């Protein structure tokens, strides 16, 4: 890098100049060679509402003529924030030379606010973006994968052999040809060649396992075309990575998310070269985020072999989630990080880690509250990912009108991680609308079903409280112009009353905090809001005429929503705890339990309500209460004179006795399985010798 010294800005700041400070970070705002109409006084006022201190002195070329200002701040050792992401590599390089321990943060105000037809009105948004970026968040935990470079190239002709020869200098390569035709033998067998068809493939980078049918090595005597030994089925092998140019269906689900599995069509030379470059680098130790944290103690998957919630299993595109009896298992190495499982999980047993949930909500709260404090109105939250979303926003800013001033971009790792908790939080913090910008490929790959269900539930809650339907939209356009047109054509419904509540506790607690705030300030508050099937809120209904008070539902309920009383036959229900998993209905032997999805804002939902109560049965001998009267009489009616043990009236009456009396009466009547006659004399050796061994005693 060029040595740069003595380059101080046109604004007059020197190496010891006092710049604006936000959350203990020195803030450098640059208008990118005056391509953004930033007003220093308006921006200073908007930032002051975020708690920033000092004066805003807008740079015009911080990455060029005024780079010395950044160098000076880095030398001071304080954390630094720069309102530019395009030149972040340059700033990191300078910081690494001047003071490697400097804490750096960057925020993109240019494409997200400054390059817009409404840039002159975007100062509240810019201040909110800066305040959000200034937050310190916890990094996600990671898992490690080890690859030694053992590579399988799976193809069907010379294309696979040539690709393997290209990779052989960096990887330990083997070629497997699926149903090869007239394939010319290579002049030099510098890579092993086999034939066979992969029937199963499992694993990830560093730990793939494959099963191959018709597996056989190539004969060294092959002349005009490759010939092979006799094949065998169910051959098993392992490798670190798979390069698939067979042209067949992908070997693994959601193959583009599987680390170590690279695929290109055999007729796509550019695609083959792309995966060749990628494969050559897959040697060594690699880390990936542990995207999902799983808490089995609150999972509502199953109890006692009765299956309830299968949301995560139904919505995982990679097959990383498997049933493990009463809980599930999530393989962090196969997980592609889409976040579907966390989005649809009703209890929060599956939690998305990128970023941590509380950090995500704090970012959202800071963004919306910062915008409103700075004078912004009717904010629209644009939830987008780091790939498709960032690129689409950049194209809007460079070639179109850019984002409207009231559209606040909110970056997440994957749009599909959005659940009812985040949607409710956005409106609870004052958003007028929420727009989700989804990559088009997620529709083709079936990854949007869970997200659409969350949108349907949130929309039903908002409409049921008088906020109106359609406040949440999902945009899947690959064309930036179409996405931009949608944002500029949005109407402006009145935003809900903004709350400033802290997102605390688990997913359900966070969700209810936001929903109760929305209910409190709703235009038409309703105590009961009907919800679509599959919603994680609702009540349980019991047909008391058929209920025998066996209380199997109580022991099966994973969330403790079904309640009992150890001192009397009583069945209760706590609605706010119910996630509508359906295990109680699946467990009920009488099939008298049904579910009603709804959201209940009344105080009744927070406490226990009675579903059924019956009188205890009193022992006909001692009067002691035991069991449930209806159950005891029903059992007696079903067994009387129909079972060999209950042919007499006194035998039937034992059913209506407590445990103690039943044993006493049975012994007194002589009708006991423990009663027996005289014990026979054991036969001895003398009996056999005397010939009396066969005589009956």
Short mmCIF file of N, CA and C in Angstrom, two decimals, residues 133 150-151 168 226 273 302 338 362 417 431 460 467 564 630:
data_model
loop_
_atom_site.label_atom_id
_atom_site.label_comp_id
_atom_site.label_asym_id
_atom_site.label_seq_id
_atom_site.Cartn_x
_atom_site.Cartn_y
_atom_site.Cartn_z
N UNK A 133 -25.95 0.46 13.45
CA UNK A 133 -24.62 -0.11 13.17
C UNK A 133 -23.66 0.08 14.33
N UNK A 150 -9.55 -35.26 -0.06
CA UNK A 150 -9.93 -36.49 -0.76
C UNK A 150 -11.21 -36.18 -1.56
N UNK A 151 -11.07 -36.16 -2.88
CA UNK A 151 -12.13 -35.64 -3.74
C UNK A 151 -12.65 -36.73 -4.67
N UNK A 168 -5.99 -32.78 -9.90
CA UNK A 168 -5.10 -33.77 -9.29
C UNK A 168 -3.86 -33.15 -8.66
N UNK A 226 -12.90 -47.30 -22.50
CA UNK A 226 -12.72 -47.81 -21.15
C UNK A 226 -13.58 -49.05 -20.93
N UNK A 273 -15.63 -24.87 -14.56
CA UNK A 273 -14.41 -24.19 -14.12
C UNK A 273 -14.62 -23.47 -12.79
N UNK A 302 -42.91 -34.48 20.33
CA UNK A 302 -43.63 -35.72 20.64
C UNK A 302 -43.53 -36.02 22.13
N UNK A 338 -30.83 -21.52 6.69
CA UNK A 338 -31.98 -20.79 6.15
C UNK A 338 -32.84 -20.19 7.26
N UNK A 362 -32.76 -5.92 19.42
CA UNK A 362 -32.21 -4.63 19.83
C UNK A 362 -31.86 -3.80 18.61
N UNK A 417 -35.52 -16.59 8.07
CA UNK A 417 -35.43 -16.72 9.52
C UNK A 417 -36.49 -15.88 10.22
N UNK A 431 -43.52 0.28 13.14
CA UNK A 431 -43.49 0.18 11.68
C UNK A 431 -44.90 0.25 11.12
N UNK A 460 -53.32 -11.90 10.21
CA UNK A 460 -54.60 -12.16 10.88
C UNK A 460 -54.68 -11.41 12.21
N UNK A 467 -56.06 -2.97 12.53
CA UNK A 467 -54.98 -2.31 11.78
C UNK A 467 -55.13 -2.50 10.28
N UNK A 564 -53.72 -30.28 36.22
CA UNK A 564 -54.57 -31.11 37.06
C UNK A 564 -54.44 -30.68 38.51
N UNK A 630 -67.55 -41.11 37.42
CA UNK A 630 -67.99 -41.57 36.10
C UNK A 630 -67.10 -42.68 35.57
#
